PDB file of C-alpha atoms in Angstrom:
ATOM      1  CA  MET A 653     -36.686 -94.510  35.803  1.00 45.00           C
ATOM      2  CA  THR A 654     -34.270 -92.885  38.259  1.00 43.00           C
ATOM      3  CA  THR A 655     -31.249 -92.096  34.612  1.00 44.00           C
ATOM      4  CA  PRO A 656     -33.386 -89.412  33.167  1.00 44.00           C
ATOM      5  CA  THR A 657     -35.074 -87.754  35.971  1.00 42.00           C
ATOM      6  CA  HIS A 658     -31.220 -87.852  37.253  1.00 41.00           C
ATOM      7  CA  MET A 659     -30.279 -86.533  33.748  1.00 39.00           C
ATOM      8  CA  ARG A 660     -32.847 -83.831  33.420  1.00 40.00           C
ATOM      9  CA  ARG A 661     -31.211 -82.286  36.834  1.00 41.00           C
ATOM     10  CA  VAL A 662     -28.567 -82.092  35.552  1.00 37.00           C
ATOM     11  CA  ARG A 663     -29.040 -80.828  32.416  1.00 41.00           C
ATOM     12  CA  PHE A 664     -31.953 -77.979  34.049  1.00 36.00           C
ATOM     13  CA  GLY A 665     -29.223 -77.107  36.780  1.00 40.00           C
ATOM     14  CA  THR A 666     -26.096 -76.067  34.264  1.00 41.00           C
ATOM     15  CA  ALA A 667     -29.212 -74.286  32.676  1.00 41.00           C
ATOM     16  CA  PRO A 668     -28.724 -71.649  34.551  1.00 43.00           C
ATOM     17  CA  ARG A 669     -25.527 -70.668  34.971  1.00 43.00           C
ATOM     18  CA  ARG A 670     -25.086 -70.731  30.917  1.00 40.00           C
ATOM     19  CA  GLY A 671     -27.260 -67.131  30.469  1.00 40.00           C
ATOM     20  CA  GLY A 672     -26.221 -65.878  33.701  1.00 40.00           C
ATOM     21  CA  ALA A 673     -22.885 -66.179  31.904  1.00 36.00           C
ATOM     22  CA  LEU A 674     -23.409 -65.677  28.129  1.00 33.00           C
ATOM     23  CA  ALA A 675     -24.721 -62.364  30.591  1.00 36.00           C
ATOM     24  CA  LEU A 676     -22.193 -61.322  32.219  1.00 34.00           C
ATOM     25  CA  LEU A 677     -20.043 -61.592  28.426  1.00 33.00           C
ATOM     26  CA  LEU A 678     -22.323 -59.349  27.237  1.00 34.00           C
ATOM     27  CA  ALA A 679     -22.270 -57.635  29.964  1.00 37.00           C
ATOM     28  CA  GLY A 680     -19.115 -57.054  29.669  1.00 37.00           C
ATOM     29  CA  LEU A 681     -18.606 -56.335  25.809  1.00 32.00           C
ATOM     30  CA  THR A 682     -21.235 -53.139  25.887  1.00 34.00           C
ATOM     31  CA  ALA A 683     -19.158 -51.569  28.686  1.00 36.00           C
ATOM     32  CA  VAL A 684     -16.129 -51.474  27.373  1.00 33.00           C
ATOM     33  CA  SER A 685     -17.629 -51.193  23.774  1.00 36.00           C
ATOM     34  CA  GLY A 686     -18.962 -48.329  25.686  1.00 38.00           C
ATOM     35  CA  CYS A 687     -15.946 -46.911  26.749  1.00 36.00           C
ATOM     36  CA  SER A 688     -14.374 -47.300  23.402  1.00 38.00           C
ATOM     37  CA  SER A 689     -17.043 -45.518  21.988  1.00 40.00           C
ATOM     38  CA  ALA A 690     -16.098 -42.323  23.561  1.00 42.00           C
ATOM     39  CA  GLU A 691     -12.245 -41.930  22.779  1.00 44.00           C
ATOM     40  CA  PRO A 692     -12.159 -41.263  18.082  1.00 43.00           C
ATOM     41  CA  ALA A 693     -11.335 -43.593  15.554  1.00 45.00           C
ATOM     42  CA  SER A 694      -8.190 -41.668  14.712  1.00 47.00           C
ATOM     43  CA  PRO A 695      -6.060 -39.394  17.016  1.00 49.00           C
ATOM     44  CA  LYS A 696      -7.493 -34.749  15.817  1.00 52.00           C
ATOM     45  CA  PRO A 697      -4.148 -33.386  14.431  1.00 50.00           C
ATOM     46  CA  SER A 698      -2.764 -30.586  16.457  1.00 53.00           C
ATOM     47  CA  THR A 699      -4.397 -26.896  16.363  1.00 53.00           C
ATOM     48  CA  PRO A 700      -1.267 -24.834  15.017  1.00 50.00           C
ATOM     49  CA  ALA A 701       0.983 -22.695  17.206  1.00 51.00           C
ATOM     50  CA  SER A 702      -1.450 -19.319  16.736  1.00 50.00           C
ATOM     51  CA  PRO A 703       1.182 -16.546  15.246  1.00 47.00           C
ATOM     52  CA  SER A 704       2.425 -13.730  17.158  1.00 48.00           C
ATOM     53  CA  SER A 705      -0.060 -11.282  18.049  1.00 49.00           C
ATOM     54  CA  SER A 706       2.615  -8.617  17.321  1.00 55.00           C
ATOM     55  CA  ALA A 707       3.742  -6.387  14.614  1.00 56.00           C
ATOM     56  CA  PRO A 708       6.722  -7.574  12.526  1.00 58.00           C
ATOM     57  CA  ALA A 709       9.723  -5.614  13.143  1.00 61.00           C
ATOM     58  CA  ARG A 710       9.808  -2.578  10.574  1.00 69.00           C
ATOM     59  CA  VAL A 711      12.890  -2.501   8.062  1.00 59.00           C
ATOM     60  CA  THR A 712      14.236   1.866   8.070  1.00 60.00           C
ATOM     61  CA  PRO A 713      15.831   2.101   4.734  1.00 60.00           C
ATOM     62  CA  THR A 714      19.305   2.286   4.114  1.00 67.00           C
ATOM     63  CA  PRO A 715      19.882   5.654   3.677  1.00 73.00           C
ATOM     64  CA  ASP A 716      22.041   7.364   0.870  1.00 80.00           C
ATOM     65  CA  SER A 717      25.185   8.103   0.589  1.00 90.00           C
ATOM     66  CA  PRO A 718      25.924  11.511  -0.144  1.00 90.00           C
ATOM     67  CA  GLU A 719      27.538  11.273  -3.611  1.00 94.00           C
ATOM     68  CA  GLU A 720      24.555   8.911  -3.584  1.00 95.00           C
ATOM     69  CA  THR A 721      21.445  12.478  -3.014  1.00 95.00           C
ATOM     70  CA  ALA A 722      24.612  14.164  -5.517  1.00 96.00           C
ATOM     71  CA  LYS A 723      23.558  11.803  -8.126  1.00 97.00           C
ATOM     72  CA  LYS A 724      20.343  11.570  -8.257  1.00 97.00           C
ATOM     73  CA  GLN A 725      20.093  15.513  -7.706  1.00 97.00           C
ATOM     74  CA  ALA A 726      21.904  15.480 -11.350  1.00 98.00           C
ATOM     75  CA  VAL A 727      19.423  13.062 -12.559  1.00 98.00           C
ATOM     76  CA  ALA A 728      16.975  14.613 -11.420  1.00 98.00           C
ATOM     77  CA  ALA A 729      17.736  18.651 -12.795  1.00 98.00           C
ATOM     78  CA  TYR A 730      18.581  17.115 -16.369  1.00 98.00           C
ATOM     79  CA  ARG A 731      15.389  15.077 -16.094  1.00 98.00           C
ATOM     80  CA  ALA A 732      13.667  18.233 -15.530  1.00 98.00           C
ATOM     81  CA  TYR A 733      15.893  20.363 -18.291  1.00 98.00           C
ATOM     82  CA  TRP A 734      15.117  17.790 -20.782  1.00 98.00           C
ATOM     83  CA  ALA A 735      10.582  18.798 -18.870  1.00 97.00           C
ATOM     84  CA  GLU A 736      11.306  22.958 -19.385  1.00 98.00           C
ATOM     85  CA  LEU A 737      12.604  23.094 -22.880  1.00 98.00           C
ATOM     86  CA  PRO A 738       9.515  21.695 -24.533  1.00 98.00           C
ATOM     87  CA  LYS A 739       7.947  24.267 -23.348  1.00 97.00           C
ATOM     88  CA  ALA A 740       9.980  26.968 -24.082  1.00 97.00           C
ATOM     89  CA  TYR A 741       9.584  25.641 -27.944  1.00 97.00           C
ATOM     90  CA  ALA A 742       6.531  25.704 -27.692  1.00 96.00           C
ATOM     91  CA  VAL A 743       5.793  29.175 -27.567  1.00 95.00           C
ATOM     92  CA  PRO A 744       8.478  30.209 -28.294  1.00 96.00           C
ATOM     93  CA  ALA A 745       9.876  31.927 -25.780  1.00 96.00           C
ATOM     94  CA  ILE A 746      11.879  31.425 -22.525  1.00 96.00           C
ATOM     95  CA  GLU A 747       9.746  33.251 -19.981  1.00 95.00           C
ATOM     96  CA  GLY A 748       6.974  31.359 -18.437  1.00 94.00           C
ATOM     97  CA  THR A 749       9.129  28.246 -18.192  1.00 96.00           C
ATOM     98  CA  ASP A 750      11.410  27.287 -15.423  1.00 96.00           C
ATOM     99  CA  LEU A 751      14.376  26.246 -17.890  1.00 96.00           C
ATOM    100  CA  LYS A 752      16.834  29.694 -16.258  1.00 96.00           C
ATOM    101  CA  ARG A 753      16.299  27.460 -13.375  1.00 97.00           C
ATOM    102  CA  TYR A 754      18.011  24.244 -14.867  1.00 97.00           C
ATOM    103  CA  THR A 755      20.496  25.066 -17.242  1.00 97.00           C
ATOM    104  CA  ALA A 756      23.499  27.947 -17.432  1.00 97.00           C
ATOM    105  CA  ALA A 757      26.150  28.373 -19.882  1.00 96.00           C
ATOM    106  CA  GLU A 758      26.499  27.532 -23.164  1.00 97.00           C
ATOM    107  CA  ALA A 759      23.144  24.800 -22.810  1.00 97.00           C
ATOM    108  CA  LEU A 760      21.368  28.182 -21.919  1.00 97.00           C
ATOM    109  CA  ALA A 761      22.712  29.991 -24.679  1.00 97.00           C
ATOM    110  CA  LYS A 762      21.423  27.396 -27.351  1.00 97.00           C
ATOM    111  CA  ALA A 763      18.063  27.175 -26.003  1.00 97.00           C
ATOM    112  CA  THR A 764      17.437  31.637 -25.981  1.00 97.00           C
ATOM    113  CA  ALA A 765      19.242  30.369 -29.880  1.00 97.00           C
ATOM    114  CA  GLY A 766      16.811  28.250 -30.387  1.00 97.00           C
ATOM    115  CA  VAL A 767      14.059  30.356 -29.015  1.00 97.00           C
ATOM    116  CA  ALA A 768      14.877  33.156 -31.381  1.00 97.00           C
ATOM    117  CA  ASN A 769      15.703  31.241 -34.237  1.00 96.00           C
ATOM    118  CA  LEU A 770      11.834  29.381 -33.781  1.00 96.00           C
ATOM    119  CA  LYS A 771      11.018  32.499 -33.401  1.00 96.00           C
ATOM    120  CA  THR A 772      12.806  33.972 -36.942  1.00 95.00           C
ATOM    121  CA  LEU A 773      11.394  31.348 -39.298  1.00 94.00           C
ATOM    122  CA  GLY A 774       7.342  31.488 -37.175  1.00 95.00           C
ATOM    123  CA  GLN A 775       7.568  28.335 -35.950  1.00 95.00           C
ATOM    124  CA  VAL A 776       7.190  26.194 -33.204  1.00 96.00           C
ATOM    125  CA  MET A 777       7.244  22.405 -31.464  1.00 95.00           C
ATOM    126  CA  THR A 778       4.713  20.407 -30.774  1.00 95.00           C
ATOM    127  CA  GLY A 779       4.934  17.671 -28.196  1.00 95.00           C
ATOM    128  CA  ALA A 780       8.354  16.701 -25.986  1.00 96.00           C
ATOM    129  CA  PRO A 781      10.645  14.009 -26.274  1.00 97.00           C
ATOM    130  CA  VAL A 782      10.904  11.942 -24.337  1.00 97.00           C
ATOM    131  CA  LEU A 783      14.783  11.228 -22.274  1.00 98.00           C
ATOM    132  CA  ALA A 784      15.091   7.289 -21.123  1.00 97.00           C
ATOM    133  CA  ASN A 785      18.211   6.125 -18.666  1.00 97.00           C
ATOM    134  CA  PRO A 786      20.031   8.805 -17.647  1.00 98.00           C
ATOM    135  CA  THR A 787      22.882   8.060 -16.187  1.00 97.00           C
ATOM    136  CA  VAL A 788      26.117   8.932 -14.591  1.00 98.00           C
ATOM    137  CA  THR A 789      29.064   8.193 -16.135  1.00 98.00           C
ATOM    138  CA  ALA A 790      31.246  10.322 -14.086  1.00 97.00           C
ATOM    139  CA  ALA A 791      31.758  12.363 -11.240  1.00 97.00           C
ATOM    140  CA  GLU A 792      34.041  14.729  -9.763  1.00 97.00           C
ATOM    141  CA  LEU A 793      31.903  16.036  -6.529  1.00 96.00           C
ATOM    142  CA  ASP A 794      34.953  16.774  -3.756  1.00 94.00           C
ATOM    143  CA  LYS A 795      35.966  19.824  -6.650  1.00 95.00           C
ATOM    144  CA  LYS A 796      34.598  23.329  -5.171  1.00 94.00           C
ATOM    145  CA  THR A 797      31.962  22.619  -7.314  1.00 96.00           C
ATOM    146  CA  PRO A 798      30.249  19.563  -7.994  1.00 97.00           C
ATOM    147  CA  ASN A 799      29.699  17.980 -11.670  1.00 98.00           C
ATOM    148  CA  VAL A 800      29.286  15.226 -13.239  1.00 98.00           C
ATOM    149  CA  THR A 801      28.750  13.347 -16.446  1.00 98.00           C
ATOM    150  CA  ILE A 802      25.049  12.963 -17.796  1.00 98.00           C
ATOM    151  CA  SER A 803      24.880  10.288 -21.011  1.00 98.00           C
ATOM    152  CA  ALA A 804      21.305   8.982 -21.910  1.00 98.00           C
ATOM    153  CA  CYS A 805      19.111   8.042 -24.831  1.00 98.00           C
ATOM    154  CA  LEU A 806      16.634  10.594 -26.910  1.00 98.00           C
ATOM    155  CA  ASN A 807      13.454   9.742 -28.542  1.00 97.00           C
ATOM    156  CA  VAL A 808      12.926  12.997 -30.616  1.00 96.00           C
ATOM    157  CA  LEU A 809      10.166  11.212 -33.220  1.00 93.00           C
ATOM    158  CA  PRO A 810       7.094  12.662 -30.216  1.00 94.00           C
ATOM    159  CA  TRP A 811       9.252  16.755 -31.162  1.00 95.00           C
ATOM    160  CA  LYS A 812       7.297  17.989 -34.137  1.00 93.00           C
ATOM    161  CA  VAL A 813       8.230  21.204 -35.887  1.00 94.00           C
ATOM    162  CA  VAL A 814       5.302  23.271 -36.731  1.00 95.00           C
ATOM    163  CA  LYS A 815       5.035  26.080 -39.402  1.00 91.00           C
ATOM    164  CA  LYS A 816       2.747  28.773 -37.702  1.00 86.00           C
ATOM    165  CA  SER A 817       0.858  29.857 -40.570  1.00 84.00           C
ATOM    166  CA  ALA A 818       0.079  26.354 -42.308  1.00 81.00           C
ATOM    167  CA  GLY A 819      -0.312  24.340 -38.791  1.00 79.00           C
ATOM    168  CA  LYS A 820       1.522  21.961 -40.295  1.00 80.00           C
ATOM    169  CA  PRO A 821       4.210  20.050 -39.420  1.00 83.00           C
ATOM    170  CA  ALA A 822       7.434  21.399 -41.160  1.00 80.00           C
ATOM    171  CA  PRO A 823       9.362  19.168 -43.492  1.00 79.00           C
ATOM    172  CA  LEU A 824      12.525  17.707 -42.241  1.00 77.00           C
ATOM    173  CA  PRO A 825      15.385  15.793 -43.259  1.00 79.00           C
ATOM    174  CA  SER A 826      14.048  12.109 -45.164  1.00 78.00           C
ATOM    175  CA  GLY A 827      17.438  10.964 -42.765  1.00 81.00           C
ATOM    176  CA  ARG A 828      18.071  12.354 -39.760  1.00 85.00           C
ATOM    177  CA  ALA A 829      18.567  10.518 -36.434  1.00 90.00           C
ATOM    178  CA  THR A 830      15.598  10.211 -34.006  1.00 92.00           C
ATOM    179  CA  LYS A 831      16.585   8.631 -31.436  1.00 96.00           C
ATOM    180  CA  TYR A 832      20.112   9.411 -30.210  1.00 97.00           C
ATOM    181  CA  VAL A 833      22.999   9.074 -27.368  1.00 98.00           C
ATOM    182  CA  VAL A 834      23.164  12.351 -26.091  1.00 98.00           C
ATOM    183  CA  THR A 835      25.573  14.028 -23.298  1.00 98.00           C
ATOM    184  CA  ALA A 836      25.770  16.033 -20.290  1.00 98.00           C
ATOM    185  CA  LEU A 837      28.242  18.030 -17.792  1.00 98.00           C
ATOM    186  CA  VAL A 838      25.464  18.939 -15.280  1.00 98.00           C
ATOM    187  CA  GLU A 839      26.491  21.329 -12.197  1.00 98.00           C
ATOM    188  CA  ARG A 840      25.311  22.092  -8.034  1.00 97.00           C
ATOM    189  CA  TRP A 841      25.724  25.832  -8.023  1.00 97.00           C
ATOM    190  CA  SER A 842      24.442  27.516  -4.950  1.00 94.00           C
ATOM    191  CA  ASP A 843      20.614  26.924  -6.027  1.00 93.00           C
ATOM    192  CA  GLY A 844      21.012  23.923  -6.831  1.00 96.00           C
ATOM    193  CA  TRP A 845      21.584  21.238 -10.385  1.00 98.00           C
ATOM    194  CA  LYS A 846      22.281  23.177 -13.478  1.00 98.00           C
ATOM    195  CA  VAL A 847      23.047  21.696 -16.938  1.00 98.00           C
ATOM    196  CA  LEU A 848      26.218  22.926 -17.975  1.00 98.00           C
ATOM    197  CA  LYS A 849      26.147  22.003 -21.430  1.00 97.00           C
ATOM    198  CA  SER A 850      23.533  19.312 -23.368  1.00 96.00           C
ATOM    199  CA  THR A 851      24.879  17.117 -26.533  1.00 97.00           C
ATOM    200  CA  PRO A 852      23.878  15.390 -29.304  1.00 96.00           C
ATOM    201  CA  HIS A 853      24.869  12.308 -30.446  1.00 96.00           C
ATOM    202  CA  GLY A 854      23.497  11.712 -33.814  1.00 93.00           C
ATOM    203  CA  ASP A 855      26.082   8.896 -35.021  1.00 94.00           C
ATOM    204  CA  GLN A 856      25.056   7.118 -31.599  1.00 96.00           C
ATOM    205  CA  PRO A 857      21.858   5.298 -31.912  1.00 96.00           C
ATOM    206  CA  CYS A 858      19.984   3.987 -29.464  1.00 96.00           C
TER     207      CYS A 858
END
């Protein structure tokens, strides 16, 4: 009878110690998990550095050389010539246009003759030619009177000769060239660049 009682005492005596150890173990796990939950599961991506608030430096365009400026001015005068000539032929009259501002010598003489011829025939010209890709092909800018040679492509198809009495386009040769190379001699005078000579090359299509 003594042995079973002893055994019961041993069994009952050890049970509380096991329960206490388990409680301590659970408390330890809870503490660890509580600390773990405070940290992110994965590292946060680093925040990119904010861009500089200062504005980027402005790039100052390099100014054209005097030679390039002169060439651009000559081309602009040649464009203006082809803008004013159709205005004169549409009246027909040189007066009321800026043609004399951009022409001289042979070019002005031809324009004046063209106006006179249209008046004699009772015709005008409507529309305007299209000048494309005017390019300086030669330049003598160190001379006393600087000059350049310009080559371009001229499309005269939109430029129509009209009989004023009929109000209809005048008949023209069917085989005539309508898009061809034109060249010009342009000089710088005291009051600006002027077209002295403009030559059509009907045998050079473009």
